[in-house]
Coordinates of C-alpha atoms and ligand atoms in Angstrom, one line a residue:
Chain F
M1 CA 157.7 191.3 -49.3
A2 CA 157.9 194.1 -51.2
S3 CA 156.3 196.5 -50.3
L4 CA 157.1 199.8 -51.1
V5 CA 157.2 199.5 -55.0
E6 CA 159.5 202.7 -56.8
T7 CA 159.6 202.9 -60.7
S8 CA 163.4 204.0 -61.7
R9 CA 164.2 207.4 -63.2
T10 CA 164.7 206.3 -67.1
T11 CA 167.6 208.0 -69.0
P12 CA 166.3 209.7 -72.3
P13 CA 167.0 207.8 -75.3
R14 CA 170.2 208.4 -76.9
T15 CA 170.7 208.1 -79.9
R16 CA 168.0 210.6 -80.7
D17 CA 169.7 212.9 -78.7
I18 CA 173.6 212.5 -80.3
A19 CA 171.4 212.6 -83.6
R20 CA 169.2 215.7 -82.9
N21 CA 172.6 217.9 -81.8
A22 CA 174.9 216.8 -85.2
G23 CA 171.6 218.0 -86.8
L24 CA 172.2 221.3 -85.6
F25 CA 175.5 221.1 -86.1
L26 CA 175.1 221.0 -89.4
V27 CA 172.7 223.6 -89.7
T28 CA 174.8 226.4 -87.6
F29 CA 177.7 225.6 -89.4
A30 CA 176.2 226.1 -92.6
V31 CA 174.4 229.6 -91.4
F32 CA 178.5 230.4 -90.0
V33 CA 179.7 229.3 -93.5
A34 CA 177.7 231.4 -94.8
A35 CA 178.0 234.1 -92.8
W36 CA 181.4 234.7 -93.4
E37 CA 181.2 234.4 -96.6
G38 CA 178.7 236.4 -96.8
F39 CA 180.6 239.2 -95.2
L40 CA 183.9 239.2 -97.8
R41 CA 181.5 240.5 -100.4
V42 CA 179.4 243.0 -98.9
L43 CA 182.1 244.8 -96.9
D44 CA 184.7 243.8 -99.5
I45 CA 187.3 243.2 -97.7
S46 CA 190.8 241.5 -99.1
A47 CA 191.6 238.0 -99.0
I48 CA 194.9 239.0 -97.9
L49 CA 194.0 239.6 -94.6
V50 CA 190.6 236.8 -94.1
P51 CA 190.4 234.0 -96.3
S52 CA 187.4 233.4 -97.7
P53 CA 185.6 229.9 -96.4
S54 CA 185.8 228.1 -99.9
S55 CA 189.5 230.0 -100.5
V56 CA 190.2 227.3 -97.0
V57 CA 188.8 224.5 -98.7
G58 CA 191.5 225.4 -101.9
A59 CA 194.0 226.1 -100.1
L60 CA 193.7 222.6 -98.1
H61 CA 193.1 220.6 -100.6
T62 CA 195.4 222.0 -102.7
S63 CA 198.0 221.1 -100.2
L64 CA 196.6 217.4 -99.4
T65 CA 197.2 216.9 -102.9
T66 CA 200.3 218.4 -104.7
R67 CA 201.9 216.9 -101.1
P68 CA 200.4 214.3 -99.7
T69 CA 203.0 212.1 -97.5
G70 CA 206.6 213.2 -96.9
P71 CA 208.2 216.3 -95.5
G72 CA 206.3 219.4 -95.3
S73 CA 203.4 217.6 -95.6
Y74 CA 200.6 218.5 -93.8
L75 CA 200.6 214.5 -92.7
S76 CA 204.4 214.5 -91.4
G77 CA 203.2 218.4 -90.0
A78 CA 200.6 217.0 -88.0
V79 CA 202.8 213.5 -86.8
S80 CA 205.0 215.3 -85.2
T81 CA 202.8 218.1 -83.7
Y82 CA 200.1 215.0 -82.2
A83 CA 203.1 212.7 -81.4
A84 CA 204.3 215.3 -79.4
A85 CA 201.5 216.7 -78.2
I86 CA 200.0 213.1 -77.0
S87 CA 203.1 212.3 -75.4
G88 CA 204.2 215.2 -73.2
F89 CA 199.6 214.5 -72.1
A90 CA 200.7 211.2 -71.0
I91 CA 203.5 211.8 -69.3
A92 CA 201.9 215.1 -67.6
S93 CA 198.7 213.0 -66.8
V94 CA 200.3 209.5 -65.0
A95 CA 202.7 212.7 -63.4
G96 CA 200.1 215.2 -62.2
V97 CA 197.7 212.3 -60.8
L98 CA 200.7 211.1 -59.2
V99 CA 201.6 214.0 -57.5
A100 CA 198.8 214.6 -56.1
I101 CA 198.0 211.4 -54.5
V102 CA 200.7 212.4 -53.1
L103 CA 199.6 215.7 -51.8
A104 CA 196.5 214.9 -50.9
Q105 CA 198.0 211.6 -48.7
S106 CA 200.0 214.3 -46.6
L107 CA 198.5 218.1 -44.9
T108 CA 202.1 219.2 -44.0
L109 CA 203.6 217.6 -47.2
E110 CA 200.8 219.6 -49.2
R111 CA 201.2 223.4 -47.1
I112 CA 204.9 222.6 -48.3
L113 CA 205.2 222.1 -51.4
V114 CA 201.8 224.0 -53.1
P115 CA 203.5 228.0 -52.1
Y116 CA 205.9 226.3 -55.0
I117 CA 203.5 224.5 -57.5
V118 CA 201.0 228.0 -57.0
G119 CA 205.0 230.1 -57.8
F120 CA 205.2 228.2 -60.5
Q121 CA 202.6 227.9 -62.3
T122 CA 202.0 231.8 -62.2
L123 CA 204.8 231.7 -64.7
P124 CA 204.4 231.8 -68.0
R125 CA 206.0 228.8 -68.9
I126 CA 205.7 229.5 -72.5
A127 CA 207.5 232.0 -71.5
I128 CA 210.5 229.3 -70.9
A129 CA 210.1 227.5 -74.6
P130 CA 213.0 229.7 -75.8
L131 CA 214.9 227.9 -73.5
F132 CA 214.3 224.7 -74.4
I133 CA 214.8 225.3 -77.9
I134 CA 218.7 226.7 -76.3
W135 CA 218.5 223.4 -73.9
F136 CA 217.1 220.6 -75.6
G137 CA 217.2 221.4 -79.6
N138 CA 214.6 222.5 -81.9
E139 CA 214.2 219.0 -82.1
T140 CA 211.2 216.9 -80.6
E141 CA 211.9 216.1 -76.9
S142 CA 211.4 220.3 -76.7
K143 CA 208.1 220.0 -78.5
I144 CA 206.9 217.4 -75.2
I145 CA 208.9 218.8 -72.3
L146 CA 207.5 222.1 -73.0
A147 CA 203.7 220.4 -73.5
T148 CA 204.5 218.2 -70.5
L149 CA 205.2 221.4 -68.5
V150 CA 202.0 223.5 -69.6
A151 CA 199.7 220.1 -68.9
F152 CA 200.7 219.6 -65.6
F153 CA 199.1 221.6 -64.0
P154 CA 195.6 221.5 -64.8
V155 CA 195.7 218.1 -63.7
L156 CA 197.3 218.3 -60.3
M157 CA 194.9 220.8 -59.9
N158 CA 192.2 219.7 -60.1
S159 CA 193.2 215.8 -59.4
L160 CA 194.5 217.3 -56.0
A161 CA 191.0 218.8 -55.3
G162 CA 189.0 216.0 -55.5
F163 CA 191.1 214.2 -54.1
K164 CA 190.0 216.4 -51.2
S165 CA 186.6 216.6 -52.0
T166 CA 185.9 212.6 -50.9
P167 CA 182.8 213.5 -47.8
P168 CA 183.9 212.7 -44.6
E169 CA 180.4 211.1 -44.0
R170 CA 181.9 208.7 -46.2
I171 CA 185.4 208.0 -44.8
E172 CA 183.7 208.1 -41.5
Y173 CA 181.2 205.5 -43.1
L174 CA 184.2 203.7 -44.1
R175 CA 185.9 203.5 -41.5
T176 CA 182.9 202.1 -39.0
L177 CA 184.1 199.5 -41.8
G178 CA 187.5 199.4 -40.5
A179 CA 189.0 200.8 -43.7
T180 CA 192.4 200.1 -44.1
R181 CA 193.6 204.2 -45.0
L182 CA 194.5 201.3 -48.4
Q183 CA 191.3 200.6 -49.1
L184 CA 189.8 203.7 -48.0
F185 CA 192.4 205.1 -51.2
W186 CA 190.7 202.6 -53.9
R187 CA 187.9 202.2 -52.9
L188 CA 186.9 205.6 -52.2
Q189 CA 189.5 208.5 -52.9
L190 CA 190.4 207.3 -56.3
P191 CA 186.6 206.4 -57.8
G192 CA 185.3 209.8 -56.3
A193 CA 188.1 212.1 -57.9
T194 CA 187.8 210.4 -61.8
P195 CA 185.3 213.2 -62.8
Y196 CA 187.6 216.1 -61.3
V197 CA 190.6 214.2 -62.5
F198 CA 188.9 213.7 -66.2
A199 CA 188.0 217.6 -66.2
G200 CA 192.1 218.2 -65.6
L201 CA 192.7 216.2 -68.6
E202 CA 190.5 217.7 -70.9
V203 CA 192.5 221.0 -69.6
A204 CA 195.9 219.4 -69.9
L205 CA 195.0 218.7 -73.9
V206 CA 194.3 221.6 -75.4
F207 CA 197.3 223.1 -73.4
A208 CA 199.9 220.5 -74.5
I209 CA 198.9 220.9 -77.6
L210 CA 199.0 224.8 -77.1
G211 CA 203.0 224.0 -75.8
V212 CA 203.5 221.6 -79.1
I213 CA 202.8 224.6 -81.1
V214 CA 204.2 227.7 -79.4
S215 CA 207.3 225.3 -79.9
E216 CA 207.8 224.7 -83.1
F217 CA 206.8 228.3 -83.4
V218 CA 210.4 229.6 -81.1
G219 CA 212.5 227.1 -83.2
G220 CA 210.4 224.3 -84.6
R221 CA 211.7 222.1 -87.8
R222 CA 208.4 220.2 -87.9
G223 CA 205.2 220.1 -87.7
L224 CA 201.5 221.8 -88.2
G225 CA 203.0 224.9 -86.4
V226 CA 205.7 225.6 -88.8
L227 CA 203.9 224.9 -91.2
I228 CA 201.6 228.2 -90.5
L229 CA 205.1 230.2 -90.1
Q230 CA 206.0 229.1 -94.0
S231 CA 202.5 230.2 -94.7
H232 CA 202.8 233.5 -93.2
Y233 CA 205.6 234.2 -94.4
S234 CA 204.8 233.4 -98.0
I235 CA 201.4 235.9 -97.0
D236 CA 199.0 233.0 -97.9
V237 CA 196.7 233.1 -94.8
A238 CA 194.7 231.1 -96.4
G239 CA 197.1 228.3 -96.1
V240 CA 197.6 229.4 -91.8
F241 CA 193.7 229.1 -92.4
S242 CA 193.7 225.8 -93.8
V243 CA 196.1 224.2 -90.8
F244 CA 193.6 225.8 -88.5
V245 CA 191.2 223.7 -90.3
I246 CA 194.0 220.6 -89.2
L247 CA 194.3 221.4 -85.8
I248 CA 190.6 222.3 -84.9
V249 CA 190.4 218.7 -86.5
I250 CA 192.3 216.7 -85.0
G251 CA 192.1 218.9 -81.7
L252 CA 188.4 217.5 -81.6
T253 CA 188.8 214.8 -82.0
L254 CA 190.9 214.7 -79.4
R255 CA 188.5 215.9 -77.0
M256 CA 185.6 213.5 -77.9
L257 CA 188.2 210.6 -77.0
L258 CA 188.9 212.0 -73.9
V259 CA 184.8 212.9 -73.3
G260 CA 184.2 209.4 -74.2
A261 CA 186.2 208.1 -71.6
R262 CA 184.9 210.7 -68.5
K263 CA 181.5 209.5 -69.8
R264 CA 182.7 206.2 -69.1
V265 CA 184.6 205.8 -65.6
A266 CA 182.8 208.4 -64.4
F267 CA 179.7 208.0 -66.5
W268 CA 178.2 208.3 -62.5
A269 CA 178.8 212.0 -62.4
E270 CA 177.3 212.9 -65.1
G271 CA 174.5 215.1 -63.9
E272 CA 173.8 216.3 -67.9
D273 CA 174.4 216.2 -70.9
S274 CA 175.7 220.0 -71.6
A275 CA 179.2 220.0 -73.6
A276 CA 177.7 218.0 -76.6
L277 CA 181.2 217.4 -77.7
Chain H
M1 CA 161.2 183.4 -42.0
T2 CA 161.2 182.4 -37.9
D3 CA 158.5 183.1 -35.3
F4 CA 159.1 186.0 -33.1
A5 CA 156.4 184.7 -30.6
D6 CA 159.4 183.6 -28.7
R7 CA 161.5 187.1 -29.1
P8 CA 161.9 189.0 -26.2
T9 CA 159.7 191.9 -25.8
A10 CA 159.7 195.0 -24.7
G11 CA 160.3 194.9 -20.6
T12 CA 161.9 191.5 -20.8
Q13 CA 164.9 191.4 -21.5
T14 CA 166.5 193.5 -17.7
E15 CA 165.8 189.9 -16.9
S16 CA 167.2 188.0 -19.9
P17 CA 170.1 185.9 -18.6
G18 CA 173.6 187.1 -18.3
G19 CA 171.7 190.4 -19.1
V20 CA 175.5 192.3 -19.7
P21 CA 174.3 195.0 -21.5
V22 CA 175.4 195.2 -25.2
V23 CA 176.9 198.8 -25.1
E24 CA 177.6 200.8 -21.5
F25 CA 177.5 204.6 -21.1
Q26 CA 179.5 204.7 -17.9
G27 CA 179.2 208.9 -16.9
V28 CA 179.8 209.5 -20.8
S29 CA 180.9 213.5 -21.5
K30 CA 181.9 214.9 -24.2
T31 CA 183.2 218.3 -25.2
F32 CA 184.5 219.4 -28.2
T33 CA 186.4 222.3 -29.4
T34 CA 186.2 224.1 -32.7
R35 CA 188.2 225.4 -34.9
S36 CA 188.2 229.0 -33.7
G37 CA 189.0 227.4 -30.0
E38 CA 185.6 227.1 -28.2
S39 CA 184.3 224.5 -26.4
I40 CA 181.5 222.3 -27.6
E41 CA 179.4 220.8 -24.5
A42 CA 177.3 218.2 -26.6
L43 CA 176.6 215.6 -23.7
R44 CA 177.1 215.8 -19.9
D45 CA 177.0 212.8 -17.8
V46 CA 175.1 210.1 -20.0
D47 CA 174.1 206.8 -17.8
L48 CA 173.0 203.8 -20.8
S49 CA 172.4 200.9 -21.2
V50 CA 171.4 199.0 -23.7
Q51 CA 170.2 195.0 -23.4
P52 CA 170.8 192.0 -26.1
G53 CA 167.9 192.0 -28.6
E54 CA 166.5 195.7 -27.7
L55 CA 165.1 198.6 -30.0
L56 CA 166.6 201.2 -28.7
T57 CA 164.9 205.0 -30.0
I58 CA 166.4 208.1 -29.1
V59 CA 164.4 211.9 -29.7
G60 CA 166.3 214.8 -29.5
V61 CA 166.3 218.6 -30.4
S62 CA 168.6 218.7 -33.3
G63 CA 172.0 219.6 -31.8
C64 CA 171.0 218.0 -29.1
G65 CA 174.4 215.1 -29.5
K66 CA 172.1 212.2 -30.6
S67 CA 174.6 211.3 -33.6
T68 CA 177.7 212.5 -31.4
L69 CA 176.0 210.2 -28.9
L70 CA 175.7 207.4 -31.5
R71 CA 179.5 208.5 -33.1
L72 CA 180.5 207.3 -29.9
V73 CA 179.1 204.1 -29.5
A74 CA 180.6 203.8 -32.8
G75 CA 184.3 204.6 -32.2
L76 CA 184.6 207.5 -34.1
V77 CA 184.9 209.8 -31.4
Q78 CA 186.2 209.5 -28.0
P79 CA 184.3 210.6 -24.7
T80 CA 186.0 213.2 -23.1
S81 CA 184.9 212.3 -19.2
G82 CA 183.4 208.5 -18.3
R83 CA 183.6 205.2 -19.9
L84 CA 181.9 203.1 -22.4
L85 CA 181.6 199.4 -21.9
Y86 CA 181.0 197.0 -25.1
E87 CA 179.8 193.9 -23.5
G88 CA 181.5 194.9 -20.1
E89 CA 184.7 195.1 -22.0
E90 CA 186.4 198.9 -22.8
R91 CA 187.6 199.3 -25.4
T92 CA 189.6 201.9 -27.7
G93 CA 189.6 202.6 -31.6
A94 CA 186.9 202.9 -33.4
R95 CA 184.9 199.2 -33.5
D96 CA 184.2 197.9 -37.2
D97 CA 181.8 195.3 -36.5
L98 CA 178.2 197.5 -36.3
G99 CA 176.3 197.8 -38.2
V100 CA 175.3 201.7 -39.6
V101 CA 173.2 203.7 -41.4
F102 CA 173.2 207.8 -41.7
Q103 CA 171.8 210.2 -41.7
E104 CA 173.4 211.3 -44.9
S105 CA 173.3 207.9 -47.7
V106 CA 176.5 206.8 -47.9
L107 CA 176.3 205.4 -51.0
F108 CA 178.9 204.8 -53.0
P109 CA 177.8 206.5 -56.6
W110 CA 179.6 204.5 -59.5
R111 CA 178.8 201.6 -57.2
T112 CA 175.5 200.0 -58.2
V113 CA 172.8 199.1 -55.4
L114 CA 174.1 195.5 -54.7
D115 CA 178.0 196.3 -55.0
N116 CA 177.0 199.1 -52.3
A117 CA 175.2 196.7 -50.2
L118 CA 178.7 194.9 -50.8
V119 CA 180.7 197.0 -49.5
P120 CA 181.6 195.9 -45.8
A121 CA 182.3 192.5 -46.9
V122 CA 184.4 194.1 -49.1
I123 CA 185.9 195.9 -46.8
K124 CA 186.0 193.2 -44.2
R125 CA 187.7 191.6 -47.1
A126 CA 185.1 188.3 -46.8
R127 CA 184.6 186.3 -49.9
R128 CA 181.7 187.5 -52.2
A129 CA 180.8 184.5 -53.0
E130 CA 179.5 183.8 -49.4
V131 CA 178.2 187.6 -48.6
E132 CA 176.3 187.6 -52.1
P133 CA 173.6 184.9 -51.7
R134 CA 172.6 186.6 -48.4
V135 CA 173.3 190.3 -49.9
R136 CA 171.0 189.5 -52.8
Q137 CA 168.1 187.5 -49.8
L138 CA 168.1 191.1 -48.0
L139 CA 167.4 193.5 -51.0
A140 CA 164.7 191.4 -52.1
D141 CA 163.5 191.0 -48.4
V142 CA 163.4 195.3 -48.8
G143 CA 161.9 195.0 -51.7
L144 CA 165.0 195.5 -53.8
S145 CA 164.8 193.0 -55.6
G146 CA 164.8 194.0 -59.6
F147 CA 167.3 196.5 -59.0
E148 CA 170.2 195.4 -57.7
K149 CA 172.4 196.6 -60.5
K150 CA 170.7 199.7 -60.7
Y151 CA 172.9 202.9 -59.8
P152 CA 172.1 204.9 -57.1
F153 CA 171.1 208.3 -59.2
E154 CA 168.5 205.9 -60.8
L155 CA 166.8 205.3 -56.9
S156 CA 165.0 207.3 -55.4
G157 CA 165.4 208.8 -51.7
G158 CA 163.6 205.8 -50.1
M159 CA 165.6 203.0 -52.1
K160 CA 168.7 203.6 -51.0
Q161 CA 168.3 204.4 -47.4
R162 CA 167.0 200.3 -48.2
T163 CA 170.1 199.8 -49.8
A164 CA 172.5 201.3 -46.3
L165 CA 170.1 199.5 -44.3
V166 CA 171.0 196.0 -45.9
A167 CA 174.8 197.6 -46.5
A168 CA 174.6 197.6 -42.7
L169 CA 172.6 193.8 -42.0
S170 CA 175.4 192.1 -44.4
T171 CA 177.8 191.1 -42.2
E172 CA 175.4 190.6 -39.8
P173 CA 176.5 192.7 -37.0
S174 CA 175.3 192.9 -33.8
V175 CA 175.0 195.4 -32.9
L176 CA 173.0 198.3 -35.4
L177 CA 173.2 201.8 -35.5
M178 CA 170.7 204.2 -36.8
D179 CA 171.0 208.2 -36.9
E180 CA 168.0 209.9 -38.5
P181 CA 167.7 206.9 -41.6
F182 CA 163.8 207.7 -42.3
G183 CA 164.8 211.5 -42.2
A184 CA 165.1 212.6 -45.4
L185 CA 162.1 210.6 -46.6
D186 CA 158.2 211.9 -47.4
A187 CA 155.8 210.7 -44.4
M188 CA 154.7 207.8 -46.5
T189 CA 157.8 206.6 -46.9
R190 CA 158.6 206.8 -43.6
E191 CA 155.7 205.0 -42.4
Q192 CA 156.4 202.2 -45.0
M193 CA 160.6 202.2 -43.9
N194 CA 159.5 201.9 -40.3
V195 CA 157.1 198.7 -41.1
D196 CA 159.5 196.7 -42.8
L197 CA 162.6 197.3 -40.4
R198 CA 160.4 196.2 -37.5
R199 CA 159.5 193.2 -39.5
L200 CA 163.7 193.2 -40.4
W201 CA 164.8 192.8 -36.3
Q202 CA 161.9 190.9 -35.9
E203 CA 163.8 188.5 -38.1
R204 CA 166.5 188.6 -36.4
S205 CA 168.2 189.3 -33.9
N206 CA 169.8 192.1 -33.6
T207 CA 169.9 195.1 -30.8
I208 CA 169.0 198.1 -32.5
I209 CA 170.4 201.9 -31.5
L210 CA 167.8 204.6 -33.7
I211 CA 167.8 208.0 -33.3
T212 CA 165.3 209.9 -34.5
H213 CA 163.7 213.3 -34.2
D214 CA 160.6 211.8 -35.2
V215 CA 158.5 211.5 -32.1
A216 CA 155.6 209.2 -33.8
E217 CA 158.9 207.5 -35.6
A218 CA 160.8 206.3 -31.8
V219 CA 157.4 205.4 -30.2
F220 CA 156.1 203.3 -33.7
L221 CA 160.0 201.9 -33.4
G222 CA 161.2 201.8 -30.0
T223 CA 161.1 198.1 -27.5
R224 CA 162.2 201.7 -25.3
A225 CA 162.1 204.2 -26.4
L226 CA 164.9 207.7 -24.0
V227 CA 164.2 211.6 -25.1
M228 CA 167.5 213.7 -24.8
T229 CA 167.8 217.8 -23.3
P230 CA 168.6 220.0 -25.4
R231 CA 172.5 220.4 -25.3
P232 CA 174.0 219.2 -22.7
G233 CA 172.8 216.1 -24.2
R234 CA 171.4 214.3 -20.7
I235 CA 169.4 211.9 -20.8
K236 CA 166.2 212.7 -19.6
A237 CA 163.2 210.5 -20.2
D238 CA 164.0 206.4 -20.0
M239 CA 160.5 204.8 -21.3
E240 CA 159.8 200.9 -22.4
I241 CA 156.8 201.1 -25.0
D242 CA 153.8 198.2 -23.9
L243 CA 152.9 197.8 -27.9
G244 CA 153.7 194.7 -27.8
A245 CA 155.7 193.2 -30.2
E246 CA 153.6 192.1 -33.6
R247 CA 153.4 196.2 -35.2
D248 CA 151.2 197.9 -38.0
I249 CA 150.4 200.9 -39.3
S250 CA 147.4 200.3 -37.9
L251 CA 148.7 201.5 -34.2
L252 CA 149.0 205.0 -35.6
G253 CA 145.2 205.4 -35.0
T254 CA 145.0 203.4 -31.1
A255 CA 144.6 205.8 -28.2
E256 CA 147.4 203.4 -26.8
F257 CA 149.7 204.2 -29.5
A258 CA 148.9 208.8 -28.6
T259 CA 149.1 208.1 -24.7
L260 CA 152.9 206.8 -25.6
T261 CA 153.3 209.4 -28.4
G262 CA 152.0 211.7 -25.6
K263 CA 154.3 211.5 -23.2
V264 CA 157.4 211.2 -24.6
R265 CA 156.2 215.1 -26.2
R266 CA 155.3 215.8 -23.1
E267 CA 159.0 215.0 -21.3
L268 CA 160.4 217.0 -24.9
D269 CA 158.2 220.1 -24.6
M270 CA 159.4 220.6 -20.7
N271 CA 163.1 221.2 -21.5
Ligands
ATP1 N1 183.4 217.6 -34.9 C1 183.0 219.1 -34.1 N2 183.5 219.7 -33.7 C2 182.2 220.2 -32.9 N3 181.6 220.4 -32.0 C3 180.7 219.2 -32.6 C4 181.1 218.3 -33.5 N4 180.5 217.3 -34.1 C5 179.4 217.9 -33.6 N5 179.6 218.9 -32.8 C6 178.8 220.2 -32.0 O1 178.1 218.7 -30.8 C7 176.5 219.5 -30.5 C8 175.2 218.3 -30.9 O2 176.1 217.7 -32.8 P1 175.5 216.8 -32.9 O3 175.4 216.2 -34.3 O4 174.9 215.5 -32.4 O5 174.1 216.7 -32.6 P2 172.0 216.0 -32.9 O6 171.6 215.9 -31.8 O7 172.2 215.2 -33.8 O8 171.5 217.5 -34.4 P3 170.9 216.8 -35.6 O9 168.9 216.1 -34.7 O10 170.6 218.4 -36.3 O11 171.5 215.4 -36.2 C9 176.3 220.5 -32.2 O12 176.0 221.6 -31.3 C10 177.8 220.4 -32.6 O13 178.0 221.5 -33.3
MG2 MG1 172.6 214.9 -35.4

């Protein structure tokens, strides 16, 4: 019976790719650190302006060993910052997707509300941070609210674009099968929008962390942003950089979790794995 | 599977008992209004009756209203004037008792071959356990066994259209609408698909309306072929294709086949 034997395209071996990417990363990272250290020595730049990689590692080591836990430690700072950032991110994600779903159902609603949303979006939301400190105090609430607010828009706008990107011929196809509106949504619009939603979530994650750090700068009592300021005031540039290292490491980890989730949920939209991290 | 010697073949349908057309167009016209406000007359005064068990092929140049005609049958658009009858009755709204295979593959990239083929069953809330064995059998029939768990991006164009065809047949519709289903395929794959479609049609007793812009395809597949004029589309010629019930690829090289394609091509060119 089988008349045409067609072979399916095979996927490239993934583990080899990962190993190669990791190797490449280690090499470039080593070169980068060496170049950094080398430049500082050759150009004789003061360690007060730009710390050397070795002094950053030193500062990091000292902070982690002299005060591993408790108030003012990197650990409690990171917990405070990321608890707020992840809460804000989570609230913004749920709210952003839900509002996008509502807006996608009615063109009228979208026409009425989108100008307000875009208008509000053009206001640099970071500028509201001082106000939030006044309104909600210098505790976690302020941080979460600012993080939510800055992370909300990328989720909303990307999800909305996703819900509206449903190819009309697919809608028509389901209509010829007698699909209800609800079926159209669950079976077609929602799964089709997931790559867009994830694109929004990836931006939102960065924005949420940004929001928390800004909130901490403006008037926080705890968190990595506060630690940066403290090092800054004591002109401890290596200390500032050592917090950057923590921010980068945790930020990358969270991002990789998100990318991992995207690759599981929206695997079918992975054209090319361009972004390794 | 079934003995197809007793199937009605071309020319015998019109005298079949009952003889109620599955679909009937009575003076149907369709004019679209574009966003910029201009009117486009896609179809003008189409009279057509489709008999049960027929494999009706429709050829015409691009933009002559072929897809519009099919969309009318599917109830996706309504006629501007004229009437459309289903088994002698007028009905309104989208039809959900038809199978459709569109020009573009409408497979869902997040569903496997099997799950894509089960989409109509899911939408119609049929019991999966009832439909799945039939769908698996259909997949095997079109040469897709072993590919049930593959995703569309892992398939060739031909395999995607086979999957779409299986999906369309999964709920055993009495009428199958196909809009240039093999248009995007290379010539060899297309010929093979044609042979397979003929076989599938002979094993079942669906009525098929198939749109194409390929004259050879229209003649090879059809028990009856219609030629449409350029826009506004009207039916220009209506030909019975007396090439017998059993057709295989060797038919493409015969003189009768050449004569018939020549006839259809002349009708198309005379526009
Ligand atoms: N929804 C619509 N709104 C406005 N005009 C339309 C619409 N659908 C089709 N048309 C117009 O009607 C005419 C016929 O379109 P149709 O899609 O039926 O052509 P076709 O014969 O299927 O062409 P092709 O072979 O290229 O698929 C075209 O001029 C097209 O622009
Ligand atoms: Mg068309």
